mmCIF file of C-alpha atoms in Angstrom:
data_model
loop_
_atom_site.group_PDB
_atom_site.id
_atom_site.type_symbol
_atom_site.label_atom_id
_atom_site.label_comp_id
_atom_site.label_asym_id
_atom_site.label_seq_id
_atom_site.Cartn_x
_atom_site.Cartn_y
_atom_site.Cartn_z
ATOM 1 C CA MET P 1 5.174 18.840 2.877
ATOM 2 C CA THR P 2 1.385 18.673 3.143
ATOM 3 C CA GLU P 3 -1.272 16.918 1.109
ATOM 4 C CA ASN P 4 -2.034 20.227 -0.588
ATOM 5 C CA SER P 5 1.541 20.988 -1.554
ATOM 6 C CA PRO P 6 3.384 17.999 -3.046
ATOM 7 C CA PRO P 7 6.789 18.903 -4.437
ATOM 8 C CA SER P 8 7.339 19.755 -8.068
ATOM 9 C CA PRO P 9 8.663 16.734 -9.962
ATOM 10 C CA ASN P 10 12.055 16.411 -11.575
ATOM 11 C CA LEU P 11 11.416 16.585 -15.329
ATOM 12 C CA ILE P 12 13.555 14.250 -17.427
ATOM 13 C CA GLN P 13 13.618 14.488 -21.216
ATOM 14 C CA ALA P 14 13.176 11.144 -22.965
ATOM 15 C CA ARG P 15 15.524 10.486 -25.867
ATOM 16 C CA ALA P 16 14.775 9.061 -29.306
ATOM 17 C CA HIS P 17 16.078 5.562 -29.978
ATOM 18 C CA GLU P 18 15.783 3.417 -33.116
ATOM 19 C CA LEU P 19 14.194 0.107 -32.154
ATOM 20 C CA SER P 20 14.338 -1.352 -35.663
ATOM 21 C CA PRO P 21 15.128 0.223 -39.071
ATOM 22 C CA GLY P 22 12.840 3.196 -39.595
ATOM 23 C CA PHE P 23 11.056 2.715 -36.276
ATOM 24 C CA SER P 24 11.953 5.012 -33.358
ATOM 25 C CA ILE P 25 10.689 5.185 -29.773
ATOM 26 C CA ARG P 26 11.113 7.529 -26.790
ATOM 27 C CA ARG P 27 13.342 6.094 -24.044
ATOM 28 C CA ALA P 28 12.618 7.563 -20.598
ATOM 29 C CA LEU P 29 14.547 5.067 -18.417
ATOM 30 C CA PRO P 30 17.392 4.671 -17.785
ATOM 31 C CA THR P 31 18.837 8.168 -18.105
ATOM 32 C CA ARG P 32 21.790 9.933 -16.556
ATOM 33 C CA GLU P 33 19.371 11.798 -14.276
ATOM 34 C CA GLN P 34 17.356 8.755 -13.205
ATOM 35 C CA ARG P 35 18.464 5.131 -13.457
ATOM 36 C CA MET P 36 15.451 3.422 -11.864
ATOM 37 C CA ILE P 37 12.026 3.979 -10.315
ATOM 38 C CA GLY P 38 11.639 1.168 -7.813
ATOM 39 C CA ALA P 39 12.487 -1.993 -9.745
ATOM 40 C CA TRP P 40 11.412 -0.369 -13.029
ATOM 41 C CA CYS P 41 14.762 0.054 -14.790
ATOM 42 C CA PHE P 42 13.711 0.652 -18.409
ATOM 43 C CA LEU P 43 10.828 2.496 -20.083
ATOM 44 C CA ASP P 44 10.216 2.895 -23.809
ATOM 45 C CA HIS P 45 7.208 4.817 -25.094
ATOM 46 C CA ILE P 46 6.310 3.206 -28.435
ATOM 47 C CA GLY P 47 4.502 5.510 -30.852
ATOM 48 C CA PRO P 48 1.864 6.365 -31.568
ATOM 49 C CA VAL P 49 3.275 5.566 -34.995
ATOM 50 C CA GLU P 50 1.649 5.121 -38.412
ATOM 51 C CA PHE P 51 3.124 2.468 -40.722
ATOM 52 C CA ASP P 52 3.245 2.325 -44.492
ATOM 53 C CA ALA P 53 2.127 -0.947 -46.084
ATOM 54 C CA ASP P 54 5.668 -2.362 -46.226
ATOM 55 C CA GLN P 55 6.767 -1.226 -42.766
ATOM 56 C CA GLY P 56 6.267 -2.373 -39.217
ATOM 57 C CA MET P 57 8.074 -3.201 -35.995
ATOM 58 C CA HIS P 58 10.408 -6.153 -36.365
ATOM 59 C CA VAL P 59 12.943 -6.905 -33.636
ATOM 60 C CA GLY P 60 15.153 -9.941 -34.248
ATOM 61 C CA ALA P 61 16.004 -12.594 -31.678
ATOM 62 C CA HIS P 62 17.733 -11.079 -28.669
ATOM 63 C CA PRO P 63 18.458 -12.298 -25.121
ATOM 64 C CA HIS P 64 17.773 -11.118 -21.580
ATOM 65 C CA ILE P 65 18.958 -11.986 -18.081
ATOM 66 C CA GLY P 66 18.087 -10.689 -14.608
ATOM 67 C CA LEU P 67 14.806 -8.933 -15.468
ATOM 68 C CA GLN P 68 11.148 -9.158 -16.431
ATOM 69 C CA THR P 69 10.025 -7.603 -19.722
ATOM 70 C CA PHE P 70 6.644 -5.884 -19.383
ATOM 71 C CA THR P 71 4.632 -4.845 -22.471
ATOM 72 C CA TRP P 72 1.454 -2.728 -22.255
ATOM 73 C CA MET P 73 -0.540 -2.168 -25.447
ATOM 74 C CA VAL P 74 -2.753 0.848 -26.197
ATOM 75 C CA GLU P 75 -3.197 0.448 -29.971
ATOM 76 C CA GLY P 76 -2.156 -2.227 -32.440
ATOM 77 C CA GLN P 77 -0.892 -5.758 -31.923
ATOM 78 C CA ILE P 78 2.546 -7.324 -31.420
ATOM 79 C CA ARG P 79 3.490 -10.993 -31.730
ATOM 80 C CA HIS P 80 5.866 -12.266 -29.048
ATOM 81 C CA ARG P 81 7.829 -15.473 -29.711
ATOM 82 C CA ASP P 82 10.400 -16.839 -27.259
ATOM 83 C CA SER P 83 12.848 -19.662 -26.726
ATOM 84 C CA LEU P 84 10.476 -21.256 -24.201
ATOM 85 C CA GLY P 85 8.099 -21.978 -27.091
ATOM 86 C CA TYR P 86 5.498 -19.265 -26.424
ATOM 87 C CA ASN P 87 3.864 -17.561 -29.393
ATOM 88 C CA GLN P 88 1.521 -14.863 -28.098
ATOM 89 C CA VAL P 89 -0.154 -11.866 -29.727
ATOM 90 C CA ILE P 90 -0.688 -8.961 -27.341
ATOM 91 C CA ARG P 91 -3.658 -6.676 -28.015
ATOM 92 C CA PRO P 92 -4.793 -3.330 -26.555
ATOM 93 C CA GLY P 93 -5.540 -3.496 -22.830
ATOM 94 C CA GLN P 94 -3.298 -6.535 -22.275
ATOM 95 C CA VAL P 95 0.094 -7.198 -20.678
ATOM 96 C CA ASN P 96 2.832 -9.635 -21.672
ATOM 97 C CA LEU P 97 5.304 -10.465 -18.897
ATOM 98 C CA MET P 98 8.447 -12.477 -19.665
ATOM 99 C CA THR P 99 10.728 -13.401 -16.771
ATOM 100 C CA ALA P 100 14.265 -13.780 -18.119
ATOM 101 C CA GLY P 101 15.970 -15.022 -14.939
ATOM 102 C CA LYS P 102 19.075 -16.978 -15.900
ATOM 103 C CA GLY P 103 18.480 -16.493 -19.617
ATOM 104 C CA VAL P 104 15.890 -16.421 -22.398
ATOM 105 C CA SER P 105 15.575 -14.989 -25.926
ATOM 106 C CA HIS P 106 12.641 -13.656 -27.936
ATOM 107 C CA THR P 107 11.480 -11.792 -31.043
ATOM 108 C CA GLU P 108 8.846 -9.051 -31.386
ATOM 109 C CA ASP P 109 6.896 -8.205 -34.535
ATOM 110 C CA SER P 110 3.876 -6.099 -35.395
ATOM 111 C CA LEU P 111 1.275 -8.128 -37.264
ATOM 112 C CA PRO P 112 1.093 -8.087 -41.086
ATOM 113 C CA GLY P 113 -1.036 -5.182 -42.260
ATOM 114 C CA GLU P 114 -0.831 -3.410 -38.897
ATOM 115 C CA LYS P 115 -0.894 0.319 -39.633
ATOM 116 C CA ARG P 116 -0.716 1.871 -36.176
ATOM 117 C CA LEU P 117 1.095 0.991 -32.971
ATOM 118 C CA HIS P 118 1.093 2.581 -29.520
ATOM 119 C CA GLY P 119 2.180 1.224 -26.174
ATOM 120 C CA ALA P 120 4.940 0.989 -23.603
ATOM 121 C CA GLN P 121 7.662 -1.544 -22.952
ATOM 122 C CA LEU P 122 9.338 -1.681 -19.567
ATOM 123 C CA TRP P 123 11.856 -3.811 -17.719
ATOM 124 C CA ILE P 124 11.570 -4.811 -14.083
ATOM 125 C CA ALA P 125 14.884 -5.643 -12.392
ATOM 126 C CA LEU P 126 14.807 -8.880 -10.423
ATOM 127 C CA PRO P 127 16.114 -8.673 -6.841
ATOM 128 C CA PRO P 128 19.550 -10.257 -6.309
ATOM 129 C CA GLU P 129 18.164 -13.487 -4.876
ATOM 130 C CA LYS P 130 15.906 -13.929 -7.951
ATOM 131 C CA GLU P 131 18.340 -12.931 -10.711
ATOM 132 C CA THR P 132 18.947 -16.498 -11.862
ATOM 133 C CA ILE P 133 15.473 -18.023 -11.459
ATOM 134 C CA GLU P 134 14.058 -20.158 -14.256
ATOM 135 C CA PRO P 135 12.682 -18.175 -17.209
ATOM 136 C CA ALA P 136 8.903 -17.973 -17.653
ATOM 137 C CA PHE P 137 6.214 -16.219 -19.678
ATOM 138 C CA HIS P 138 2.694 -15.053 -18.775
ATOM 139 C CA HIS P 139 0.011 -13.274 -20.779
ATOM 140 C CA TYR P 140 -2.614 -11.204 -18.952
ATOM 141 C CA SER P 141 -5.713 -10.544 -21.035
ATOM 142 C CA HIS P 142 -7.797 -9.164 -18.148
ATOM 143 C CA LEU P 143 -6.648 -6.523 -15.669
ATOM 144 C CA PRO P 144 -8.560 -4.577 -12.983
ATOM 145 C CA GLU P 145 -10.418 -1.672 -14.623
ATOM 146 C CA TRP P 146 -12.763 0.937 -13.185
ATOM 147 C CA ARG P 147 -14.146 4.409 -13.845
ATOM 148 C CA PHE P 148 -14.239 7.257 -11.364
ATOM 149 C CA GLY P 149 -14.646 11.012 -11.735
ATOM 150 C CA GLY P 150 -14.621 10.935 -15.524
ATOM 151 C CA LEU P 151 -11.423 8.895 -15.745
ATOM 152 C CA HIS P 152 -10.779 5.287 -16.750
ATOM 153 C CA TYR P 153 -8.209 3.401 -14.641
ATOM 154 C CA THR P 154 -6.380 0.165 -15.475
ATOM 155 C CA LEU P 155 -4.147 -1.364 -12.803
ATOM 156 C CA LEU P 156 -1.144 -2.928 -14.513
ATOM 157 C CA ALA P 157 0.950 -3.955 -11.507
ATOM 158 C CA GLY P 158 0.720 -3.839 -7.721
ATOM 159 C CA GLN P 159 -2.141 -2.414 -5.662
ATOM 160 C CA PHE P 160 -4.177 0.781 -5.929
ATOM 161 C CA GLN P 161 -7.601 1.856 -4.569
ATOM 162 C CA ASN P 162 -8.356 -1.590 -3.079
ATOM 163 C CA GLN P 163 -7.560 -3.264 -6.411
ATOM 164 C CA THR P 164 -4.780 -5.805 -6.978
ATOM 165 C CA SER P 165 -3.210 -6.620 -10.322
ATOM 166 C CA PRO P 166 -2.700 -10.321 -11.163
ATOM 167 C CA VAL P 167 0.663 -9.536 -12.806
ATOM 168 C CA ALA P 168 3.308 -11.506 -10.891
ATOM 169 C CA VAL P 169 6.253 -9.318 -9.863
ATOM 170 C CA HIS P 170 8.984 -9.880 -7.265
ATOM 171 C CA THR P 171 9.256 -6.484 -5.529
ATOM 172 C CA PRO P 172 6.657 -3.926 -4.343
ATOM 173 C CA LEU P 173 5.597 -2.018 -7.473
ATOM 174 C CA LEU P 174 2.856 0.132 -8.968
ATOM 175 C CA GLY P 175 1.856 0.343 -12.613
ATOM 176 C CA LEU P 176 -1.258 2.350 -13.501
ATOM 177 C CA ASP P 177 -2.813 3.565 -16.755
ATOM 178 C CA ILE P 178 -5.200 6.559 -16.473
ATOM 179 C CA PHE P 179 -7.276 7.754 -19.448
ATOM 180 C CA ALA P 180 -9.657 10.697 -19.914
ATOM 181 C CA PRO P 181 -12.014 9.323 -22.611
ATOM 182 C CA ASN P 182 -14.687 11.999 -22.844
ATOM 183 C CA GLY P 183 -13.436 15.301 -21.448
ATOM 184 C CA GLY P 184 -10.974 16.860 -19.065
ATOM 185 C CA ALA P 185 -11.027 15.450 -15.539
ATOM 186 C CA SER P 186 -9.146 15.725 -12.254
ATOM 187 C CA ALA P 187 -7.956 13.049 -9.846
ATOM 188 C CA MET P 188 -6.318 12.933 -6.450
ATOM 189 C CA LEU P 189 -3.948 9.964 -6.416
ATOM 190 C CA HIS P 190 -3.314 8.467 -2.964
ATOM 191 C CA LEU P 191 0.187 7.021 -3.064
ATOM 192 C CA ASN P 192 2.484 4.854 -0.980
ATOM 193 C CA HIS P 193 4.807 7.439 0.589
ATOM 194 C CA ALA P 194 7.628 4.855 0.748
ATOM 195 C CA PHE P 195 7.627 4.552 -3.050
ATOM 196 C CA GLU P 196 9.361 6.732 -5.601
ATOM 197 C CA HIS P 197 7.081 7.511 -8.560
ATOM 198 C CA GLY P 198 7.217 8.470 -12.210
ATOM 199 C CA MET P 199 4.701 9.642 -14.784
ATOM 200 C CA MET P 200 4.942 9.384 -18.569
ATOM 201 C CA VAL P 201 2.216 11.065 -20.616
ATOM 202 C CA LEU P 202 1.452 8.788 -23.580
ATOM 203 C CA ASN P 203 -0.750 11.329 -25.347
ATOM 204 C CA GLY P 204 -2.406 14.626 -24.448
ATOM 205 C CA GLU P 205 -1.436 16.814 -21.503
ATOM 206 C CA VAL P 206 -1.430 16.517 -17.712
ATOM 207 C CA GLN P 207 -1.513 19.580 -15.467
ATOM 208 C CA LEU P 208 -0.202 19.322 -11.914
ATOM 209 C CA SER P 209 -1.302 21.362 -8.896
ATOM 210 C CA CYS P 210 2.224 22.790 -8.665
ATOM 211 C CA GLY P 211 1.652 24.493 -12.011
ATOM 212 C CA GLU P 212 3.713 22.136 -14.197
ATOM 213 C CA SER P 213 2.274 20.928 -17.502
ATOM 214 C CA ILE P 214 3.480 17.507 -18.671
ATOM 215 C CA LYS P 215 3.332 16.382 -22.305
ATOM 216 C CA PRO P 216 4.679 13.314 -24.175
ATOM 217 C CA GLY P 217 8.451 13.030 -24.261
ATOM 218 C CA VAL P 218 9.016 13.957 -20.607
ATOM 219 C CA LEU P 219 9.252 11.693 -17.552
ATOM 220 C CA ALA P 220 8.128 13.353 -14.304
ATOM 221 C CA TYR P 221 9.831 11.881 -11.211
ATOM 222 C CA TRP P 222 8.987 12.183 -7.494
ATOM 223 C CA PRO P 223 11.255 10.764 -4.747
ATOM 224 C CA PRO P 224 9.797 8.899 -1.762
ATOM 225 C CA GLY P 225 7.682 10.920 0.628
ATOM 226 C CA VAL P 226 4.755 11.923 -1.600
ATOM 227 C CA SER P 227 1.427 10.596 -0.308
ATOM 228 C CA THR P 228 -1.031 12.453 -2.585
ATOM 229 C CA LEU P 229 -0.812 13.919 -6.046
ATOM 230 C CA ASN P 230 -3.413 16.081 -7.782
ATOM 231 C CA VAL P 231 -3.543 15.770 -11.580
ATOM 232 C CA TYR P 232 -5.775 17.171 -14.303
ATOM 233 C CA LEU P 233 -5.996 15.298 -17.611
ATOM 234 C CA THR P 234 -7.159 17.210 -20.673
ATOM 235 C CA ALA P 235 -9.679 15.453 -22.941
ATOM 236 C CA GLY P 236 -8.226 12.331 -24.569
ATOM 237 C CA THR P 237 -5.119 12.275 -22.373
ATOM 238 C CA ARG P 238 -3.557 8.969 -21.326
ATOM 239 C CA LEU P 239 -0.785 8.642 -18.781
ATOM 240 C CA LEU P 240 1.348 5.810 -17.443
ATOM 241 C CA PHE P 241 2.111 6.082 -13.717
ATOM 242 C CA ILE P 242 4.755 3.825 -12.145
ATOM 243 C CA GLY P 243 6.270 3.476 -8.691
ATOM 244 C CA GLY P 244 8.110 1.193 -6.347
ATOM 245 C CA GLU P 245 10.348 0.844 -3.326
ATOM 246 C CA PRO P 246 13.815 2.187 -4.170
ATOM 247 C CA PHE P 247 16.405 -0.482 -4.911
ATOM 248 C CA PRO P 248 19.296 -0.493 -2.387
ATOM 249 C CA GLU P 249 21.699 -0.055 -5.316
ATOM 250 C CA PRO P 250 20.902 0.654 -8.982
ATOM 251 C CA VAL P 251 21.348 -2.392 -11.177
ATOM 252 C CA LYS P 252 23.869 -2.497 -14.006
ATOM 253 C CA ILE P 253 22.573 -2.653 -17.573
ATOM 254 C CA TRP P 254 24.464 -3.619 -20.703
ATOM 255 C CA TRP P 255 22.533 -3.958 -23.949
ATOM 256 C CA ASN P 256 19.590 -6.280 -23.058
ATOM 257 C CA PHE P 257 21.132 -7.672 -19.877
ATOM 258 C CA VAL P 258 20.494 -6.607 -16.264
ATOM 259 C CA SER P 259 22.434 -7.647 -13.168
ATOM 260 C CA GLY P 260 23.883 -6.362 -9.953
ATOM 261 C CA ALA P 261 27.295 -7.745 -10.963
ATOM 262 C CA SER P 262 29.452 -6.767 -13.935
ATOM 263 C CA ASP P 263 30.791 -10.307 -14.251
ATOM 264 C CA ASN P 264 27.294 -11.603 -14.977
ATOM 265 C CA LEU P 265 26.860 -9.066 -17.773
ATOM 266 C CA ARG P 266 30.235 -9.870 -19.270
ATOM 267 C CA GLN P 267 29.500 -13.604 -19.236
ATOM 268 C CA ALA P 268 26.053 -13.096 -20.766
ATOM 269 C CA VAL P 269 27.567 -11.175 -23.697
ATOM 270 C CA LEU P 270 30.082 -13.955 -24.329
ATOM 271 C CA ASP P 271 27.463 -16.690 -24.034
ATOM 272 C CA TRP P 272 25.001 -15.037 -26.406
ATOM 273 C CA ASN P 273 27.547 -14.178 -29.074
ATOM 274 C CA ARG P 274 28.936 -17.736 -28.894
ATOM 275 C CA PHE P 275 25.436 -19.298 -29.265
ATOM 276 C CA HIS P 276 25.418 -20.822 -25.778
ATOM 277 C CA THR P 277 22.408 -23.028 -25.108
ATOM 278 C CA ARG P 278 21.387 -21.037 -21.986
ATOM 279 C CA PHE P 279 19.384 -18.649 -24.196
ATOM 280 C CA GLY P 280 17.731 -21.298 -26.357
ATOM 281 C CA VAL P 281 16.429 -20.668 -29.874
ATOM 282 C CA VAL P 282 13.254 -18.828 -30.873
ATOM 283 C CA PRO P 283 11.239 -21.073 -33.235
ATOM 284 C CA GLY P 284 10.917 -19.452 -36.638
ATOM 285 C CA GLN P 285 13.501 -16.737 -36.031
ATOM 286 C CA ASN P 286 14.941 -17.461 -39.515
ATOM 287 C CA HIS P 287 18.416 -16.095 -38.809
ATOM 288 C CA ARG P 288 16.987 -12.824 -37.455
ATOM 289 C CA ARG P 289 19.425 -12.717 -34.571
ATOM 290 C CA LEU P 290 20.948 -9.585 -33.039
ATOM 291 C CA THR P 291 24.565 -9.462 -31.841
ATOM 292 C CA SER P 292 25.545 -7.996 -28.485
ATOM 293 C CA PRO P 293 28.154 -5.248 -28.399
ATOM 294 C CA ALA P 294 31.317 -6.287 -26.562
ATOM 295 C CA TYR P 295 31.355 -5.613 -22.842
ATOM 296 C CA PRO P 296 33.911 -2.944 -21.838
ATOM 297 C CA SER P 297 37.214 -4.399 -20.702
#
């Protein structure tokens, strides 16, 4: 492989999933073809969706263990409330990062009157030695941004082009938003060859030097070994690019729980459904509480 001939990506079709009644998203990770990209173990593309006056996104109280939830907003606003007491609205260009560790619960709601929503929600698996750390929450209102060659870059996680994101993660990762605001533009992305990488087009179209054309609803995946990637974004296109060092073993996921061990998932299901105090209570949840499906015997 040379810099001028990176391999064609594996193309993985995202699947529709109902996040709340009447509100569907595209789920790109995990899939049968690809469980993880680095520590990124979950990727939902939210919208863009238009709401009627009486609609919106409303996700009742639900728990997590063994992961970090990562929300990136493009349009609209979502209110995050959690059992740690945080009540934070996330707006376009911002990131919410909740570290579940040993256990936390939260709710997510679009704001009253919100008519349009677009963004991405991801999970980052915690390494085995960090699975049961104390839960935490951080809001990042300012991220590294720059323009080059007609494109607008926002660094969401990790390092890229001598920039470093302030978002606190526990394994080597990359999260990058690239937007073509005015017209079509090309970029040569210089990548960490030890990382595996994935690209999700949020809107528009990306053309690759190998001849592939990527549109929303498809996750493009490259295994480790790629050091450069040439992309062309048509006018108005926005893409989410992620990467990371491969996990030694894929984590196990059941419902909203992540762990390297099945016993931890089984216990989390029992604890949540029995109202164990490890997950706390979200202030103001008003009985909006989801129930975990039983773990397979």
